[in-house]
Short mmCIF file of C-alpha atoms and ligand atoms in Angstrom, two decimals:
data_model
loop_
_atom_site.label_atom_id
_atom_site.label_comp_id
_atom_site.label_asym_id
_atom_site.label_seq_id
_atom_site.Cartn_x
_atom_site.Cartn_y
_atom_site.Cartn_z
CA UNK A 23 -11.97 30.59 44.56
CA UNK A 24 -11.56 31.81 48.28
CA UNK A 25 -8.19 29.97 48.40
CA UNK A 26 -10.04 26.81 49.88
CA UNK A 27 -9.38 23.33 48.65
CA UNK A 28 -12.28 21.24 47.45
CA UNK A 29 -13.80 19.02 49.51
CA UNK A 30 -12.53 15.82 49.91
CA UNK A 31 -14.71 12.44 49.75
CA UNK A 32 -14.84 12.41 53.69
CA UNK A 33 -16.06 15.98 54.20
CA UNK A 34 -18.60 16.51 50.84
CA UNK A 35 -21.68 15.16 52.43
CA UNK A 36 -21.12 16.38 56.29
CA UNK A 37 -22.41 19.67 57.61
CA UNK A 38 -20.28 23.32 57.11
CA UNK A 39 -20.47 25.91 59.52
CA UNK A 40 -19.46 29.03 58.61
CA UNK A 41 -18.72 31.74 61.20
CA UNK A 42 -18.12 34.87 60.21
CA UNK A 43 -16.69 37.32 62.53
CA UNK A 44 -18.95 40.91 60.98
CA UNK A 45 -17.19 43.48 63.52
CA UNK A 46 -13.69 42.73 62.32
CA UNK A 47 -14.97 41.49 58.58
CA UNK A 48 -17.57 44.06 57.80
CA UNK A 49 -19.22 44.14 54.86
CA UNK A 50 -17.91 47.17 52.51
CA UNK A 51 -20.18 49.76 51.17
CA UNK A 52 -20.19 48.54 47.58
CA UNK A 53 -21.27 45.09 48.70
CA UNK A 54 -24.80 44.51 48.73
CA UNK A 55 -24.97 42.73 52.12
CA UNK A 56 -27.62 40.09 50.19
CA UNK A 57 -25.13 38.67 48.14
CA UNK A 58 -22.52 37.62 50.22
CA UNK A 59 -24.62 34.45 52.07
CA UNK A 60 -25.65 32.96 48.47
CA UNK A 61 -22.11 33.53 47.10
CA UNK A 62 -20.64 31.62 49.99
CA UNK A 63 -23.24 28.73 49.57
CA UNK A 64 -22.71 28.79 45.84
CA UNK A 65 -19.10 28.72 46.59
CA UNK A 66 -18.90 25.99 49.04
CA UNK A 67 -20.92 23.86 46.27
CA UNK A 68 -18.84 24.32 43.72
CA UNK A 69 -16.03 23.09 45.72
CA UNK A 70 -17.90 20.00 46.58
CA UNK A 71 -19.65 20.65 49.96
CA UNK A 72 -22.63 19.18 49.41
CA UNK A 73 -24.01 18.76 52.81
CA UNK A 74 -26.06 20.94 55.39
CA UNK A 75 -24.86 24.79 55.21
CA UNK A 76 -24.71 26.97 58.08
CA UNK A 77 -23.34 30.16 58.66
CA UNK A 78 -23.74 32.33 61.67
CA UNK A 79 -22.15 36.47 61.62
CA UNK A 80 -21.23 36.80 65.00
CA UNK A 81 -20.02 40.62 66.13
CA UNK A 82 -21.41 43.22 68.62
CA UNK A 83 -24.42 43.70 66.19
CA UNK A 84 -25.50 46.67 67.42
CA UNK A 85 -22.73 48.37 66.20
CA UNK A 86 -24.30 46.75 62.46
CA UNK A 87 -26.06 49.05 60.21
CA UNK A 88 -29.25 47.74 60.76
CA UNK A 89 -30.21 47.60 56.79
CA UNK A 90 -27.08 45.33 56.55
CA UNK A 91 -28.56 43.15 59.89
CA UNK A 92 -31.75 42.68 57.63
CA UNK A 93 -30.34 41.86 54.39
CA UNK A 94 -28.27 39.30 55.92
CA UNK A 95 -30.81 37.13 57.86
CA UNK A 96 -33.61 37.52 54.99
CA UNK A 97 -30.68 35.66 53.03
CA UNK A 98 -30.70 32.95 56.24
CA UNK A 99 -27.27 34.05 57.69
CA UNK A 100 -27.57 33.58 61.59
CA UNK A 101 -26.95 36.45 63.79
CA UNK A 102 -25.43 35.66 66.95
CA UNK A 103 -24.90 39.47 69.10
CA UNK A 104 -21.60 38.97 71.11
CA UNK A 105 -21.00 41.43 74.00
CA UNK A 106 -17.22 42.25 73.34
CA UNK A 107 -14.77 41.66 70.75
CA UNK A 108 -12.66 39.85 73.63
CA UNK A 109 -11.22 36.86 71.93
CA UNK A 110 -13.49 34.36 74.50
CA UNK A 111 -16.57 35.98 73.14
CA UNK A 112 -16.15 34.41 69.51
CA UNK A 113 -14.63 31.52 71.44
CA UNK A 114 -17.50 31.10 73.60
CA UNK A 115 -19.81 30.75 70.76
CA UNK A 116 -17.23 28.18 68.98
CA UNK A 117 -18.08 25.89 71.99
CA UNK A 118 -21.46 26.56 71.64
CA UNK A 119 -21.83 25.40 68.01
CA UNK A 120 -19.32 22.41 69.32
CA UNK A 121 -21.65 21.04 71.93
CA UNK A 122 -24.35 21.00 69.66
CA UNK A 123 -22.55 19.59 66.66
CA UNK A 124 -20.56 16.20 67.08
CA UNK A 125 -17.57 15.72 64.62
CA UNK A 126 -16.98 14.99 61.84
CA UNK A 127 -18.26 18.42 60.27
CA UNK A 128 -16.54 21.44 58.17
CA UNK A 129 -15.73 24.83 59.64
CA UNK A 130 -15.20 27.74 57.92
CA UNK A 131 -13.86 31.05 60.29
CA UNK A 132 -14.06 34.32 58.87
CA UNK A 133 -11.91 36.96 61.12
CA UNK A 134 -8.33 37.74 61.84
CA UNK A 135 -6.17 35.44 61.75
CA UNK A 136 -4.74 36.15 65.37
CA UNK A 137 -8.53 35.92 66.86
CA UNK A 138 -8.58 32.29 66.11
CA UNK A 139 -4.78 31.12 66.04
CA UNK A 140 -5.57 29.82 69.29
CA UNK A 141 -8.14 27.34 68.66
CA UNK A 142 -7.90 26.00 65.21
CA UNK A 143 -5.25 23.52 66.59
CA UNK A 144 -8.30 22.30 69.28
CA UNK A 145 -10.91 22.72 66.49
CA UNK A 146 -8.88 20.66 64.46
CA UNK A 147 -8.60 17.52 66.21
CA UNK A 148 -11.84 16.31 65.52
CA UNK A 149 -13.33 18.90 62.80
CA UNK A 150 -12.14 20.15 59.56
CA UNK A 151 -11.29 23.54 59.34
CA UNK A 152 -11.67 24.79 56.13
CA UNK A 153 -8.40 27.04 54.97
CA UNK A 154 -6.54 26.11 58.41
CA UNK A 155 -3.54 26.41 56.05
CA UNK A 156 -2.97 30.66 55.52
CA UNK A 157 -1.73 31.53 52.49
CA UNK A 158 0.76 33.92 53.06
CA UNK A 159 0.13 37.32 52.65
CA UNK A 160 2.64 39.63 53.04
CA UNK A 161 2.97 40.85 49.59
CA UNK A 162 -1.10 41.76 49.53
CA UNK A 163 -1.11 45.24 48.56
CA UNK A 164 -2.64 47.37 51.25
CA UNK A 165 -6.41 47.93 50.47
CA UNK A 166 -8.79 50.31 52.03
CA UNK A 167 -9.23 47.60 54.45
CA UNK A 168 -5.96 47.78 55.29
CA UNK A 169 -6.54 47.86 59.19
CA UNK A 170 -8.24 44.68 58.45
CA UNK A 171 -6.16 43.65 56.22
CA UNK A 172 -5.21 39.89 58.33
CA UNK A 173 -8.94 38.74 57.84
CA UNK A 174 -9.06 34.96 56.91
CA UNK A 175 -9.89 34.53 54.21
CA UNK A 176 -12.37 37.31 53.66
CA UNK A 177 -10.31 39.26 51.73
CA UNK A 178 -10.55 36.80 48.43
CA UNK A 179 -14.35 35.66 49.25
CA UNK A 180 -15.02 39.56 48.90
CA UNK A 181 -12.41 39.51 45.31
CA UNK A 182 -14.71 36.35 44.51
CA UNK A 183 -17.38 38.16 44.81
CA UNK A 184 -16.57 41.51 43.13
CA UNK A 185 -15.25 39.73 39.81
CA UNK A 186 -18.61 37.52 39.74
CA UNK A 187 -21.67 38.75 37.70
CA UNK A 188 -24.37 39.91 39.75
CA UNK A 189 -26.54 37.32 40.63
CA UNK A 190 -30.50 37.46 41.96
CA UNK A 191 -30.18 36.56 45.81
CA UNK A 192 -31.89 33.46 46.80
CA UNK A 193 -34.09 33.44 49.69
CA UNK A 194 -33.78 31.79 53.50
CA UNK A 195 -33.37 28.14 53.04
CA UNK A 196 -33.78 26.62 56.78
CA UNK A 197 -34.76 28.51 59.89
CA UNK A 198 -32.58 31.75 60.58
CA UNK A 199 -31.68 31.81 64.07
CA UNK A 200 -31.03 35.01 66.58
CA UNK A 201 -29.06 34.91 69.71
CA UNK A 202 -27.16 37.67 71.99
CA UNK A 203 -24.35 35.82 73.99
CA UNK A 204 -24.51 38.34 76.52
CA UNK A 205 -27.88 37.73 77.61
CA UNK A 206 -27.97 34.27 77.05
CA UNK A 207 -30.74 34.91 74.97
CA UNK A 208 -32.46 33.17 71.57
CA UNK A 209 -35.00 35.56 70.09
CA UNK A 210 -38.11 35.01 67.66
CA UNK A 211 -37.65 36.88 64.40
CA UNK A 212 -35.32 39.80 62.90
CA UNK A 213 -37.03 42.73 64.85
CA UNK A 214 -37.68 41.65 68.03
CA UNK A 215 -33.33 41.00 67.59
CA UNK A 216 -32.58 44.12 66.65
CA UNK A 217 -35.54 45.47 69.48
CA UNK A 218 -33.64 43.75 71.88
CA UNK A 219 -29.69 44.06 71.14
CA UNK A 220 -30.48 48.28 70.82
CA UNK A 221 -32.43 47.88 74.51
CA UNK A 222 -31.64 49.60 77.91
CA UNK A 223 -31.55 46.03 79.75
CA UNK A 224 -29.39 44.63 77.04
CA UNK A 225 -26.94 47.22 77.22
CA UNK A 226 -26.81 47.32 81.21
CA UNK A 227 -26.35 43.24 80.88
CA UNK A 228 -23.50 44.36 78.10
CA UNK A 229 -21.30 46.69 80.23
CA UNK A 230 -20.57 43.86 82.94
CA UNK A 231 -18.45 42.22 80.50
CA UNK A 232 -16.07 44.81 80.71
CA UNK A 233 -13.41 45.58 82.92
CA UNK A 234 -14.72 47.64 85.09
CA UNK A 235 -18.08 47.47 84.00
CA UNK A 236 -19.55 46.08 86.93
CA UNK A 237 -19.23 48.92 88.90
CA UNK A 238 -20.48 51.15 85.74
CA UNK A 239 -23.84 49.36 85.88
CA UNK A 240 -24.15 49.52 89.41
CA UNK A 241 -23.50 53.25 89.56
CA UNK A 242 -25.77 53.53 86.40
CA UNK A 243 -28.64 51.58 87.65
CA UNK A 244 -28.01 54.20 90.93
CA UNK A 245 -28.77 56.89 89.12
CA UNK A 246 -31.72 55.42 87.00
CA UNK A 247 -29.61 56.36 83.59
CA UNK A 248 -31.63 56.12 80.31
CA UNK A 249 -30.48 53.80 77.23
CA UNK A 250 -28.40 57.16 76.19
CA UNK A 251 -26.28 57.19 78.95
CA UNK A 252 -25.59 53.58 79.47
CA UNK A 253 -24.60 53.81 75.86
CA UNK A 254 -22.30 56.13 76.36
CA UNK A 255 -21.01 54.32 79.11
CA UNK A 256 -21.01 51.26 76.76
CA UNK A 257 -19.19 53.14 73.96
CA UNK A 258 -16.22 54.21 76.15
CA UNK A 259 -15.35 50.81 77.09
CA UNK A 260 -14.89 49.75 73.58
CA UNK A 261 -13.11 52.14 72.27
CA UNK A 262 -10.34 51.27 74.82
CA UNK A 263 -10.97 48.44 73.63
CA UNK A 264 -10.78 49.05 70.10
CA UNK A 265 -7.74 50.61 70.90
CA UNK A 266 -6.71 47.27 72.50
CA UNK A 267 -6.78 46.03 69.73
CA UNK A 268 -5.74 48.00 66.86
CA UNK A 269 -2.26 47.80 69.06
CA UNK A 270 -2.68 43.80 69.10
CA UNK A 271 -2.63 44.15 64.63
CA UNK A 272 0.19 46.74 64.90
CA UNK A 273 2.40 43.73 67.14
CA UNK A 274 1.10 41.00 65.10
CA UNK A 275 1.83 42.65 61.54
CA UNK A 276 5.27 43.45 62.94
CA UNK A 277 6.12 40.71 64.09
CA UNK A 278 4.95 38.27 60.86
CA UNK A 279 7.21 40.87 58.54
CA UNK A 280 10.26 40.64 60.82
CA UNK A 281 10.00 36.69 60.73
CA UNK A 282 8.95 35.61 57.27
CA UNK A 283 8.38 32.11 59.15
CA UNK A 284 5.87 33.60 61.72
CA UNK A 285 3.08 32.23 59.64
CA UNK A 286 3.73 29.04 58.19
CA UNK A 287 1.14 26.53 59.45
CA UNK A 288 0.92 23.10 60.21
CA UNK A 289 -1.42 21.56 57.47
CA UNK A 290 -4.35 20.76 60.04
CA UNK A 291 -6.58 19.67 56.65
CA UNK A 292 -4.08 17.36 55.72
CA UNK A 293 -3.45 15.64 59.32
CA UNK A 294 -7.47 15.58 59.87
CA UNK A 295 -7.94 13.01 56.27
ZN1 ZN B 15 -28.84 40.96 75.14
#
């Protein structure tokens, strides 16, 4: 299931953290958003993680349908707002979860496999990083996901999921917590997140982490522009981005079918026992 190993005697009682990257590993529209957090607890135990269960979806959130922002925290799932999809946004929030949990502890990353390539190696040297070692993919068959198609291990969590008889969704164990990175900001419940991420002041504190976007607030804070317009503003920048991006996949795909090596891993799991 979710081509992870089971847990071995050193990491079944610590803490997992799962962080799950939701603006490159959306959930599809025949998924009921509600399932997925119980199916990944359920799924963890059955491999043998007993211990404490976290697991934060990161992602510029307000991009989220908010029905699918609900269902997720009223199943407990974290949501952490992230101004860009810049690689040192998910990064930043790695740290974050770092400084406030000491090794030894289990983490699980859900995005592409290029986001993270660069720190599993640090995460690994004092935390164990659940899947570290890809399975390689190259003969998936293209799905409708297919720009997506490099997402670690979310591809066979969502097959998991699909092939498993529905199951009632269990409620919030634990407090759910809401942050946006780019305010620095923890907020008090599910709305006044959602009130906050979809805000003029939140999306003026957005655009700075943009190239460029400096001098886009300061002309738009000239002119007095309404929530509209800095979203517009807002929008622009990451679509080049998006762009950005979508030509990073194109390289990386290319590059991993040219070398059939490109992939292969060092066995982090296996060097961390
Ligand atoms: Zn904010």
């Amino acid at each position: 299931m979710m081509d992870l190993k089971a847990a071995t005697k050193r990491q079944a009682d610590i803490a997992t953290w799962v962080l799950w990257d939701l603006s490159r590993c959306p959930v599809p529209s025949d998924v009921d958003a509600r399932r997925v957090g119980p199916f990944i607890r359920r799924a963890l135990k059955s491999l043998g993680y007993n211990g404490n269960l976290t697991i934060t979806a990161i992602g510029i959130l307000s991009q989220v349908p908010i029905d699918v922002l609900r269902a997720l925290s009223s199943t407990g799932i974290n949501l952490h707002h992230v101004p860009t999809m810049y690689n040192k946004s998910i990064m930043t929030s790695v740290y974050m979860w770092k400084s406030d949990n000491s090794p030894p502890a289990n983490v699980m990353l859900i995005s592409l496999q290029r986001i993270f390539g660069q720190f599993i190696a640090d995460l690994s040297e004092k935390y164990y990083v659940l899947g570290s070692k890809v399975p390689y993919d190259r003969q998936l068959e293209p799905t409708v996901f297919a720009r997506r198609a490099g997402c670690f291990l979310w591809e066979s969590l969502l097959a998991s999921l699909r092939a498993e008889a529905k199951k009632e969704c269990s409620g919030t164990t634990g407090k759910t917590t809401f942050y946006c990175s780019g305010c620095c900001l923890g907020l008090l419940g599910f709305e006044s997140f959602t009130k906050h991420i979809l805000s003029k002041e939140h999306a003026l504190e957005e655009l700075d982490y943009y190239p460029g976007g400096v001098e886009a607030g300061n002309e738009s804070r000239a002119r007095k522009e309404d929530a509209a317009a800095i979203l517009v503003r807002l929008q622009g920048f990451r679509e080049a981005r998006r762009l950005e991006e979508e030509e990073e996949e194109a390289k990386y795909k290319k590059e991993r079918l040219e070398d059939p090596y490109y992939d292969e891993e060092y066995d982090y799991e296996a060097e961390a026992e």
